[in-house]
Amino acid sequence: MSVIQINLEIVGLGIIFYSPYAVKSIREGEPYLMRHYNEPQDVLEHIYKGSIVGFCTGSPGKYVLNIFQNEKPKIEKLNPDYAIKLCIKVEDLYALLRWSEECSDDCKVKMENGNYEVIVCSWLPQSGKRGDNQQINIYFIAKSELPKLRYIGVPFLGDEEM
């Protein structure tokens, strides 16, 4: 089992990931967030297409992302406090895990082109404070097609609705 670990500090309330193909038409400096990824329905359109896939963490802070490829988690063994299912369509060599045209290599994960089911699991830190070096496991499982998802609002990695 190979795990890629990424230490990520966020100032917002969520995390997104995408392949460069999905964002190739966005120009540097374009206010894409406010125009196309601000309302829940806008976010859901991207999530269902597997293009710019995001979820709400509920808090800014420091997160430790553990990335697993083609390994399906045994949820009952992991016993996460929180878990959600997403999907992504990778149409380029890298899936990026931070919103910026310039992304450092430590935020890139090499993946084969294709469709992936994405399982995200997390545990509340011992401090009880979200974003306090909170562990998030992200499992990318290759699939023949994108799984069908059903969300009413932005997916939230927590126990309440956002």
Tab-separated table of N, CA and C in Angstrom:
chain	number	residue	atom	x	y	z
A	1	MET	N	0.852	-1.169	0.000
A	1	MET	CA	0.000	0.000	0.000
A	1	MET	C	0.901	1.236	0.000
A	2	SER	N	0.751	2.047	-1.034
A	2	SER	CA	1.525	3.267	-1.179
A	2	SER	C	0.642	4.461	-0.841
A	3	VAL	N	1.120	5.310	0.045
A	3	VAL	CA	0.370	6.485	0.471
A	3	VAL	C	1.186	7.729	0.143
A	4	ILE	N	0.526	8.691	-0.457
A	4	ILE	CA	1.139	9.997	-0.692
A	4	ILE	C	0.565	10.927	0.355
A	5	GLN	N	1.432	11.623	1.092
A	5	GLN	CA	0.954	12.521	2.145
A	5	GLN	C	1.218	13.965	1.742
A	6	ILE	N	0.193	14.790	1.902
A	6	ILE	CA	0.279	16.211	1.583
A	6	ILE	C	-0.175	17.004	2.800
A	7	ASN	N	0.690	17.889	3.279
A	7	ASN	CA	0.323	18.795	4.367
A	7	ASN	C	-0.238	20.052	3.727
A	8	LEU	N	-1.457	20.393	4.087
A	8	LEU	CA	-2.160	21.484	3.435
A	8	LEU	C	-2.738	22.424	4.485
A	9	GLU	N	-2.426	23.699	4.351
A	9	GLU	CA	-3.034	24.704	5.220
A	9	GLU	C	-4.011	25.499	4.382
A	10	ILE	N	-5.250	25.569	4.837
A	10	ILE	CA	-6.271	26.294	4.084
A	10	ILE	C	-6.782	27.471	4.909
A	11	VAL	N	-7.139	28.548	4.216
A	11	VAL	CA	-7.702	29.720	4.885
A	11	VAL	C	-9.214	29.771	4.708
A	12	GLY	N	-9.729	28.988	3.770
A	12	GLY	CA	-11.170	28.935	3.537
A	12	GLY	C	-11.790	27.793	4.314
A	13	LEU	N	-12.942	27.346	3.837
A	13	LEU	CA	-13.675	26.294	4.535
A	13	LEU	C	-13.732	24.997	3.748
A	14	GLY	N	-12.864	24.848	2.740
A	14	GLY	CA	-12.953	23.631	1.957
A	14	GLY	C	-11.710	23.336	1.155
A	15	ILE	N	-11.755	22.206	0.481
A	15	ILE	CA	-10.658	21.703	-0.337
A	15	ILE	C	-11.226	21.325	-1.694
A	16	ILE	N	-10.479	21.628	-2.757
A	16	ILE	CA	-10.878	21.193	-4.093
A	16	ILE	C	-9.734	20.430	-4.731
A	17	PHE	N	-10.079	19.595	-5.713
A	17	PHE	CA	-9.077	18.939	-6.546
A	17	PHE	C	-9.620	18.838	-7.952
A	18	TYR	N	-8.697	18.745	-8.921
A	18	TYR	CA	-9.082	18.762	-10.327
A	18	TYR	C	-7.904	18.295	-11.166
A	19	SER	N	-8.186	17.928	-12.409
A	19	SER	CA	-7.108	17.662	-13.356
A	19	SER	C	-6.946	18.914	-14.217
A	20	PRO	N	-5.742	19.175	-14.714
A	20	PRO	CA	-5.523	20.393	-15.496
A	20	PRO	C	-6.476	20.546	-16.681
A	21	TYR	N	-6.909	19.450	-17.273
A	21	TYR	CA	-7.837	19.522	-18.396
A	21	TYR	C	-9.118	20.252	-17.995
A	22	ALA	N	-9.581	20.023	-16.778
A	22	ALA	CA	-10.838	20.617	-16.313
A	22	ALA	C	-10.751	22.125	-16.137
A	23	VAL	N	-9.549	22.654	-15.995
A	23	VAL	CA	-9.405	24.085	-15.732
A	23	VAL	C	-8.604	24.805	-16.824
A	24	LYS	N	-8.407	24.138	-17.948
A	24	LYS	CA	-7.552	24.709	-18.997
A	24	LYS	C	-8.102	26.012	-19.572
A	25	SER	N	-9.394	26.226	-19.491
A	25	SER	CA	-9.963	27.452	-20.065
A	25	SER	C	-10.002	28.613	-19.069
A	26	ILE	N	-9.622	28.379	-17.817
A	26	ILE	CA	-9.635	29.447	-16.820
A	26	ILE	C	-8.330	30.241	-16.944
A	27	ARG	N	-8.479	31.530	-17.127
A	27	ARG	CA	-7.299	32.397	-17.254
A	27	ARG	C	-6.758	32.757	-15.871
A	28	GLU	N	-5.439	32.916	-15.804
A	28	GLU	CA	-4.789	33.352	-14.563
A	28	GLU	C	-5.426	34.662	-14.100
A	29	GLY	N	-5.800	34.711	-12.837
A	29	GLY	CA	-6.381	35.923	-12.269
A	29	GLY	C	-7.879	36.064	-12.457
A	30	GLU	N	-8.488	35.177	-13.227
A	30	GLU	CA	-9.935	35.248	-13.430
A	30	GLU	C	-10.650	34.969	-12.106
A	31	PRO	N	-11.683	35.751	-11.763
A	31	PRO	CA	-12.407	35.525	-10.508
A	31	PRO	C	-13.384	34.344	-10.639
A	32	TYR	N	-12.855	33.175	-10.931
A	32	TYR	CA	-13.676	32.000	-11.207
A	32	TYR	C	-14.526	31.597	-10.005
A	33	LEU	N	-13.949	31.677	-8.833
A	33	LEU	CA	-14.678	31.286	-7.629
A	33	LEU	C	-15.987	32.056	-7.505
A	34	MET	N	-15.928	33.359	-7.592
A	34	MET	CA	-17.125	34.176	-7.403
A	34	MET	C	-18.113	34.047	-8.555
A	35	ARG	N	-17.624	33.789	-9.756
A	35	ARG	CA	-18.513	33.716	-10.921
A	35	ARG	C	-19.076	32.328	-11.197
A	36	HIS	N	-18.314	31.291	-10.864
A	36	HIS	CA	-18.710	29.950	-11.307
A	36	HIS	C	-18.656	28.863	-10.229
A	37	TYR	N	-18.244	29.210	-9.009
A	37	TYR	CA	-18.090	28.171	-7.984
A	37	TYR	C	-18.484	28.716	-6.619
A	38	ASN	N	-19.438	29.626	-6.609
A	38	ASN	CA	-19.817	30.302	-5.376
A	38	ASN	C	-21.145	29.803	-4.818
A	39	GLU	N	-22.077	29.501	-5.673
A	39	GLU	CA	-23.394	29.030	-5.244
A	39	GLU	C	-23.409	27.496	-5.202
A	40	PRO	N	-24.153	26.908	-4.266
A	40	PRO	CA	-24.189	25.449	-4.172
A	40	PRO	C	-24.504	24.754	-5.503
A	41	GLN	N	-25.421	25.299	-6.289
A	41	GLN	CA	-25.768	24.664	-7.563
A	41	GLN	C	-24.585	24.667	-8.532
A	42	ASP	N	-23.790	25.749	-8.517
A	42	ASP	CA	-22.587	25.810	-9.359
A	42	ASP	C	-21.595	24.732	-8.944
A	43	VAL	N	-21.390	24.594	-7.642
A	43	VAL	CA	-20.463	23.597	-7.115
A	43	VAL	C	-20.941	22.189	-7.493
A	44	LEU	N	-22.240	21.952	-7.332
A	44	LEU	CA	-22.786	20.624	-7.643
A	44	LEU	C	-22.620	20.264	-9.114
A	45	GLU	N	-22.783	21.228	-10.016
A	45	GLU	CA	-22.587	20.943	-11.442
A	45	GLU	C	-21.181	20.420	-11.691
A	46	HIS	N	-20.191	21.048	-11.074
A	46	HIS	CA	-18.804	20.587	-11.218
A	46	HIS	C	-18.610	19.210	-10.581
A	47	ILE	N	-19.179	19.015	-9.415
A	47	ILE	CA	-19.011	17.747	-8.696
A	47	ILE	C	-19.609	16.594	-9.487
A	48	TYR	N	-20.793	16.783	-10.044
A	48	TYR	CA	-21.436	15.716	-10.805
A	48	TYR	C	-20.683	15.384	-12.087
A	49	LYS	N	-19.999	16.374	-12.678
A	49	LYS	CA	-19.198	16.143	-13.884
A	49	LYS	C	-17.810	15.604	-13.540
A	50	GLY	N	-17.420	15.692	-12.271
A	50	GLY	CA	-16.089	15.254	-11.878
A	50	GLY	C	-15.005	16.199	-12.361
A	51	SER	N	-15.320	17.485	-12.499
A	51	SER	CA	-14.349	18.438	-13.038
A	51	SER	C	-13.574	19.136	-11.911
A	52	ILE	N	-14.165	20.127	-11.271
A	52	ILE	CA	-13.553	20.772	-10.110
A	52	ILE	C	-14.336	20.266	-8.908
A	53	VAL	N	-13.733	19.367	-8.163
A	53	VAL	CA	-14.433	18.628	-7.117
A	53	VAL	C	-14.040	19.197	-5.758
A	54	GLY	N	-15.027	19.655	-5.018
A	54	GLY	CA	-14.737	20.251	-3.725
A	54	GLY	C	-15.629	19.704	-2.631
A	55	PHE	N	-15.159	19.890	-1.415
A	55	PHE	CA	-15.970	19.546	-0.254
A	55	PHE	C	-15.626	20.517	0.863
A	56	CYS	N	-16.577	20.711	1.735
A	56	CYS	CA	-16.422	21.634	2.844
A	56	CYS	C	-15.822	20.897	4.040
A	57	THR	N	-14.784	21.494	4.640
A	57	THR	CA	-14.174	20.921	5.842
A	57	THR	C	-14.809	21.498	7.105
A	58	GLY	N	-15.449	22.649	6.970
A	58	GLY	CA	-16.077	23.288	8.112
A	58	GLY	C	-15.169	24.242	8.861
A	59	SER	N	-13.880	24.272	8.494
A	59	SER	CA	-12.965	25.157	9.206
A	59	SER	C	-11.678	25.351	8.417
A	60	PRO	N	-11.114	26.560	8.476
A	60	PRO	CA	-9.758	26.709	7.969
A	60	PRO	C	-8.814	25.958	8.904
A	61	GLY	N	-7.588	25.795	8.508
A	61	GLY	CA	-6.634	25.150	9.391
A	61	GLY	C	-5.627	24.305	8.644
A	62	LYS	N	-4.987	23.422	9.395
A	62	LYS	CA	-3.965	22.525	8.848
A	62	LYS	C	-4.547	21.124	8.738
A	63	TYR	N	-4.391	20.571	7.542
A	63	TYR	CA	-4.919	19.241	7.250
A	63	TYR	C	-3.795	18.371	6.706
A	64	VAL	N	-3.829	17.113	7.054
A	64	VAL	CA	-2.884	16.144	6.524
A	64	VAL	C	-3.676	15.225	5.610
A	65	LEU	N	-3.431	15.346	4.286
A	65	LEU	CA	-4.137	14.531	3.305
A	65	LEU	C	-3.322	13.279	3.032
A	66	ASN	N	-3.934	12.137	3.204
A	66	ASN	CA	-3.317	10.853	2.874
A	66	ASN	C	-4.007	10.343	1.622
A	67	ILE	N	-3.262	10.257	0.518
A	67	ILE	CA	-3.827	9.903	-0.781
A	67	ILE	C	-3.536	8.434	-1.079
A	68	PHE	N	-4.590	7.680	-1.372
A	68	PHE	CA	-4.484	6.264	-1.728
A	68	PHE	C	-5.020	6.094	-3.140
A	69	GLN	N	-4.345	5.303	-3.959
A	69	GLN	CA	-4.805	5.068	-5.330
A	69	GLN	C	-5.169	3.600	-5.508
A	70	ASN	N	-6.351	3.391	-6.084
A	70	ASN	CA	-6.875	2.066	-6.382
A	70	ASN	C	-6.867	1.132	-5.178
A	71	GLU	N	-7.217	1.694	-4.055
A	71	GLU	CA	-7.395	0.922	-2.831
A	71	GLU	C	-8.718	1.339	-2.221
A	72	LYS	N	-9.666	0.427	-2.191
A	72	LYS	CA	-10.982	0.739	-1.638
A	72	LYS	C	-10.904	0.646	-0.115
A	73	PRO	N	-11.343	1.689	0.582
A	73	PRO	CA	-11.245	1.666	2.049
A	73	PRO	C	-12.266	0.712	2.657
A	74	LYS	N	-11.893	0.124	3.766
A	74	LYS	CA	-12.820	-0.690	4.551
A	74	LYS	C	-13.355	0.237	5.652
A	75	ILE	N	-14.457	0.898	5.310
A	75	ILE	CA	-15.016	1.939	6.171
A	75	ILE	C	-15.257	1.432	7.589
A	76	GLU	N	-15.792	0.217	7.717
A	76	GLU	CA	-16.099	-0.297	9.054
A	76	GLU	C	-14.837	-0.492	9.890
A	77	LYS	N	-13.701	-0.793	9.255
A	77	LYS	CA	-12.437	-0.913	9.992
A	77	LYS	C	-11.851	0.452	10.330
A	78	LEU	N	-11.954	1.378	9.389
A	78	LEU	CA	-11.409	2.723	9.608
A	78	LEU	C	-12.199	3.486	10.665
A	79	ASN	N	-13.498	3.235	10.697
A	79	ASN	CA	-14.396	3.897	11.630
A	79	ASN	C	-14.192	5.425	11.655
A	80	PRO	N	-14.327	6.058	10.488
A	80	PRO	CA	-14.121	7.511	10.458
A	80	PRO	C	-15.263	8.241	11.151
A	81	ASP	N	-14.956	9.418	11.652
A	81	ASP	CA	-16.007	10.269	12.199
A	81	ASP	C	-16.878	10.806	11.074
A	82	TYR	N	-16.254	11.016	9.895
A	82	TYR	CA	-16.951	11.586	8.750
A	82	TYR	C	-16.510	10.873	7.476
A	83	ALA	N	-17.428	10.698	6.546
A	83	ALA	CA	-17.079	10.103	5.249
A	83	ALA	C	-18.046	10.611	4.187
A	84	ILE	N	-17.521	10.880	2.986
A	84	ILE	CA	-18.344	11.282	1.845
A	84	ILE	C	-17.812	10.583	0.599
A	85	LYS	N	-18.658	10.518	-0.428
A	85	LYS	CA	-18.242	9.951	-1.705
A	85	LYS	C	-18.339	11.032	-2.774
A	86	LEU	N	-17.298	11.128	-3.597
A	86	LEU	CA	-17.231	12.081	-4.695
A	86	LEU	C	-16.755	11.339	-5.934
A	87	CYS	N	-16.455	12.073	-7.004
A	87	CYS	CA	-15.889	11.468	-8.201
A	87	CYS	C	-15.056	12.499	-8.931
A	88	ILE	N	-14.138	12.032	-9.770
A	88	ILE	CA	-13.336	12.939	-10.585
A	88	ILE	C	-13.030	12.274	-11.913
A	89	LYS	N	-13.004	13.080	-12.960
A	89	LYS	CA	-12.608	12.630	-14.288
A	89	LYS	C	-11.234	13.223	-14.554
A	90	VAL	N	-10.235	12.368	-14.682
A	90	VAL	CA	-8.869	12.811	-14.936
A	90	VAL	C	-8.612	12.692	-16.430
A	91	GLU	N	-8.312	13.822	-17.059
A	91	GLU	CA	-8.039	13.847	-18.491
A	91	GLU	C	-6.695	14.483	-18.758
A	92	ASP	N	-5.786	14.304	-17.838
A	92	ASP	CA	-4.439	14.810	-17.996
A	92	ASP	C	-3.564	14.002	-17.056
A	93	LEU	N	-2.298	14.307	-16.993
A	93	LEU	CA	-1.369	13.495	-16.225
A	93	LEU	C	-1.480	13.686	-14.724
A	94	TYR	N	-1.889	14.855	-14.273
A	94	TYR	CA	-1.902	15.129	-12.838
A	94	TYR	C	-3.280	15.571	-12.361
A	95	ALA	N	-3.628	15.150	-11.157
A	95	ALA	CA	-4.788	15.721	-10.469
A	95	ALA	C	-4.198	16.691	-9.459
A	96	LEU	N	-4.592	17.932	-9.522
A	96	LEU	CA	-4.036	18.948	-8.630
A	96	LEU	C	-4.916	19.091	-7.409
A	97	LEU	N	-4.309	19.389	-6.310
A	97	LEU	CA	-5.057	19.455	-5.065
A	97	LEU	C	-5.041	20.836	-4.418
A	98	ARG	N	-4.790	21.845	-5.194
A	98	ARG	CA	-4.845	23.211	-4.665
A	98	ARG	C	-5.202	24.141	-5.814
A	99	TRP	N	-6.087	25.083	-5.564
A	99	TRP	CA	-6.556	25.965	-6.640
A	99	TRP	C	-5.527	27.036	-6.929
A	100	SER	N	-4.768	26.832	-7.976
A	100	SER	CA	-3.818	27.816	-8.454
A	100	SER	C	-3.287	27.302	-9.772
A	101	GLU	N	-3.099	28.210	-10.708
A	101	GLU	CA	-2.523	27.777	-11.972
A	101	GLU	C	-1.108	27.276	-11.746
A	102	GLU	N	-0.397	27.929	-10.846
A	102	GLU	CA	0.939	27.496	-10.468
A	102	GLU	C	0.791	26.631	-9.223
A	103	CYS	N	1.051	25.371	-9.350
A	103	CYS	CA	0.902	24.443	-8.231
A	103	CYS	C	2.235	23.752	-8.007
A	104	SER	N	2.695	23.763	-6.769
A	104	SER	CA	3.974	23.127	-6.471
A	104	SER	C	3.852	21.611	-6.624
A	105	ASP	N	4.964	20.980	-6.893
A	105	ASP	CA	4.967	19.534	-7.108
A	105	ASP	C	4.471	18.753	-5.900
A	106	ASP	N	4.598	19.318	-4.696
A	106	ASP	CA	4.146	18.579	-3.520
A	106	ASP	C	2.623	18.548	-3.385
A	107	CYS	N	1.917	19.205	-4.288
A	107	CYS	CA	0.448	19.165	-4.299
A	107	CYS	C	-0.084	18.436	-5.524
A	108	LYS	N	0.779	17.686	-6.202
A	108	LYS	CA	0.364	16.949	-7.395
A	108	LYS	C	0.426	15.454	-7.122
A	109	VAL	N	-0.533	14.764	-7.702
A	109	VAL	CA	-0.562	13.316	-7.598
A	109	VAL	C	-0.660	12.761	-9.010
A	110	LYS	N	0.297	11.956	-9.413
A	110	LYS	CA	0.293	11.373	-10.749
A	110	LYS	C	-0.788	10.289	-10.809
A	111	MET	N	-1.659	10.407	-11.830
A	111	MET	CA	-2.748	9.446	-11.985
A	111	MET	C	-2.945	9.141	-13.457
A	112	GLU	N	-3.435	7.966	-13.746
A	112	GLU	CA	-3.785	7.590	-15.112
A	112	GLU	C	-5.068	8.311	-15.509
A	113	ASN	N	-5.235	8.592	-16.788
A	113	ASN	CA	-6.495	9.148	-17.276
A	113	ASN	C	-7.629	8.196	-16.946
A	114	GLY	N	-8.814	8.737	-16.699
A	114	GLY	CA	-9.971	7.893	-16.463
A	114	GLY	C	-10.931	8.486	-15.459
A	115	ASN	N	-11.887	7.671	-15.078
A	115	ASN	CA	-12.920	8.038	-14.110
A	115	ASN	C	-12.571	7.424	-12.760
A	116	TYR	N	-12.800	8.178	-11.706
A	116	TYR	CA	-12.477	7.696	-10.367
A	116	TYR	C	-13.619	7.955	-9.401
A	117	GLU	N	-13.925	6.958	-8.595
A	117	GLU	CA	-14.759	7.152	-7.415
A	117	GLU	C	-13.797	7.658	-6.347
A	118	VAL	N	-14.224	8.637	-5.568
A	118	VAL	CA	-13.357	9.209	-4.542
A	118	VAL	C	-14.068	9.082	-3.200
A	119	ILE	N	-13.435	8.363	-2.284
A	119	ILE	CA	-13.967	8.223	-0.935
A	119	ILE	C	-13.093	9.071	-0.021
A	120	VAL	N	-13.732	9.943	0.757
A	120	VAL	CA	-13.018	10.845	1.653
A	120	VAL	C	-13.439	10.522	3.084
A	121	CYS	N	-12.465	10.223	3.938
A	121	CYS	CA	-12.728	9.896	5.343
A	121	CYS	C	-11.895	10.799	6.235
A	122	SER	N	-12.447	11.149	7.392
A	122	SER	CA	-11.697	11.990	8.314
A	122	SER	C	-12.119	11.710	9.742
A	123	TRP	N	-11.269	12.143	10.644
A	123	TRP	CA	-11.482	11.976	12.067
A	123	TRP	C	-11.285	13.309	12.745
A	124	LEU	N	-12.120	13.630	13.704
A	124	LEU	CA	-11.958	14.857	14.469
A	124	LEU	C	-10.654	14.748	15.262
A	125	PRO	N	-9.797	15.769	15.206
A	125	PRO	CA	-8.531	15.709	15.961
A	125	PRO	C	-8.776	15.557	17.465
A	126	GLN	N	-7.769	15.068	18.181
A	126	GLN	CA	-7.891	14.892	19.632
A	126	GLN	C	-8.256	16.188	20.343
A	127	SER	N	-7.821	17.304	19.785
A	127	SER	CA	-8.135	18.600	20.395
A	127	SER	C	-9.623	18.921	20.312
A	128	GLY	N	-10.341	18.209	19.431
A	128	GLY	CA	-11.754	18.489	19.212
A	128	GLY	C	-11.982	19.663	18.287
A	129	LYS	N	-10.899	20.241	17.764
A	129	LYS	CA	-10.989	21.424	16.903
A	129	LYS	C	-10.698	21.046	15.459
A	130	ARG	N	-11.680	21.274	14.585
A	130	ARG	CA	-11.478	21.016	13.159
A	130	ARG	C	-10.288	21.817	12.654
A	131	GLY	N	-9.506	21.196	11.755
A	131	GLY	CA	-8.384	21.888	11.147
A	131	GLY	C	-7.134	21.926	12.012
A	132	ASP	N	-7.112	21.182	13.104
A	132	ASP	CA	-5.942	21.119	13.984
A	132	ASP	C	-5.108	19.897	13.603
A	133	ASN	N	-4.404	20.013	12.449
A	133	ASN	CA	-3.662	18.879	11.875
A	133	ASN	C	-4.578	17.677	11.665
A	134	GLN	N	-5.776	17.957	11.195
A	134	GLN	CA	-6.793	16.937	10.982
A	134	GLN	C	-6.407	16.005	9.836
A	135	GLN	N	-6.502	14.720	10.077
A	135	GLN	CA	-6.206	13.706	9.073
A	135	GLN	C	-7.404	13.526	8.139
A	136	ILE	N	-7.133	13.524	6.845
A	136	ILE	CA	-8.157	13.239	5.844
A	136	ILE	C	-7.580	12.204	4.889
A	137	ASN	N	-8.213	11.049	4.814
A	137	ASN	CA	-7.821	10.027	3.848
A	137	ASN	C	-8.659	10.202	2.596
A	138	ILE	N	-7.999	10.210	1.435
A	138	ILE	CA	-8.699	10.338	0.158
A	138	ILE	C	-8.326	9.143	-0.699
A	139	TYR	N	-9.327	8.360	-1.069
A	139	TYR	CA	-9.131	7.134	-1.841
A	139	TYR	C	-9.645	7.348	-3.263
A	140	PHE	N	-8.772	7.209	-4.256
A	140	PHE	CA	-9.133	7.311	-5.668
A	140	PHE	C	-9.213	5.890	-6.220
A	141	ILE	N	-10.405	5.467	-6.622
A	141	ILE	CA	-10.624	4.109	-7.127
A	141	ILE	C	-11.065	4.199	-8.580
A	142	ALA	N	-10.272	3.638	-9.498
A	142	ALA	CA	-10.589	3.683	-10.929
A	142	ALA	C	-11.905	2.957	-11.202
A	143	LYS	N	-12.742	3.571	-12.045
A	143	LYS	CA	-14.041	3.014	-12.429
A	143	LYS	C	-14.222	3.177	-13.936
A	144	SER	N	-15.087	2.370	-14.524
A	144	SER	CA	-15.347	2.493	-15.960
A	144	SER	C	-16.139	3.757	-16.284
A	145	GLU	N	-16.934	4.242	-15.324
A	145	GLU	CA	-17.683	5.486	-15.504
A	145	GLU	C	-17.784	6.200	-14.161
A	146	LEU	N	-18.115	7.477	-14.218
A	146	LEU	CA	-18.261	8.231	-12.979
A	146	LEU	C	-19.458	7.712	-12.191
A	147	PRO	N	-19.294	7.531	-10.880
A	147	PRO	CA	-20.454	7.113	-10.086
A	147	PRO	C	-21.495	8.216	-10.029
A	148	LYS	N	-22.729	7.850	-9.873
A	148	LYS	CA	-23.820	8.827	-9.728
A	148	LYS	C	-23.831	9.307	-8.281
A	149	LEU	N	-23.840	10.606	-8.109
A	149	LEU	CA	-23.854	11.206	-6.780
A	149	LEU	C	-25.145	11.972	-6.590
A	150	ARG	N	-25.560	12.109	-5.345
A	150	ARG	CA	-26.767	12.873	-5.037
A	150	ARG	C	-26.504	13.729	-3.804
A	151	TYR	N	-26.347	15.002	-4.050
A	151	TYR	CA	-26.170	15.957	-2.960
A	151	TYR	C	-27.195	17.061	-3.127
A	152	ILE	N	-27.664	17.589	-2.015
A	152	ILE	CA	-28.577	18.725	-2.052
A	152	ILE	C	-27.770	20.020	-2.051
A	153	GLY	N	-26.683	20.045	-1.308
A	153	GLY	CA	-25.799	21.203	-1.227
A	153	GLY	C	-24.360	20.755	-1.395
A	154	VAL	N	-23.451	21.622	-1.062
A	154	VAL	CA	-22.032	21.322	-1.163
A	154	VAL	C	-21.700	20.165	-0.220
A	155	PRO	N	-21.005	19.125	-0.701
A	155	PRO	CA	-20.645	18.017	0.186
A	155	PRO	C	-19.854	18.525	1.394
A	156	PHE	N	-20.233	18.062	2.565
A	156	PHE	CA	-19.630	18.500	3.817
A	156	PHE	C	-19.025	17.300	4.523
A	157	LEU	N	-17.760	17.392	4.841
A	157	LEU	CA	-17.070	16.333	5.553
A	157	LEU	C	-17.287	16.557	7.055
A	158	GLY	N	-18.505	16.300	7.484
A	158	GLY	CA	-18.878	16.522	8.866
A	158	GLY	C	-20.201	15.857	9.162
A	159	ASP	N	-20.778	16.200	10.278
A	159	ASP	CA	-22.014	15.541	10.696
A	159	ASP	C	-23.218	16.456	10.667
A	160	GLU	N	-23.068	17.594	9.987
A	160	GLU	CA	-24.196	18.514	9.849
A	160	GLU	C	-24.262	19.019	8.425
A	161	GLU	N	-25.368	19.567	8.048
A	161	GLU	CA	-25.515	20.122	6.697
A	161	GLU	C	-24.957	21.532	6.645
A	162	MET	N	-24.349	21.888	5.521
A	162	MET	CA	-23.825	23.253	5.322
A	162	MET	C	-24.735	23.969	4.363
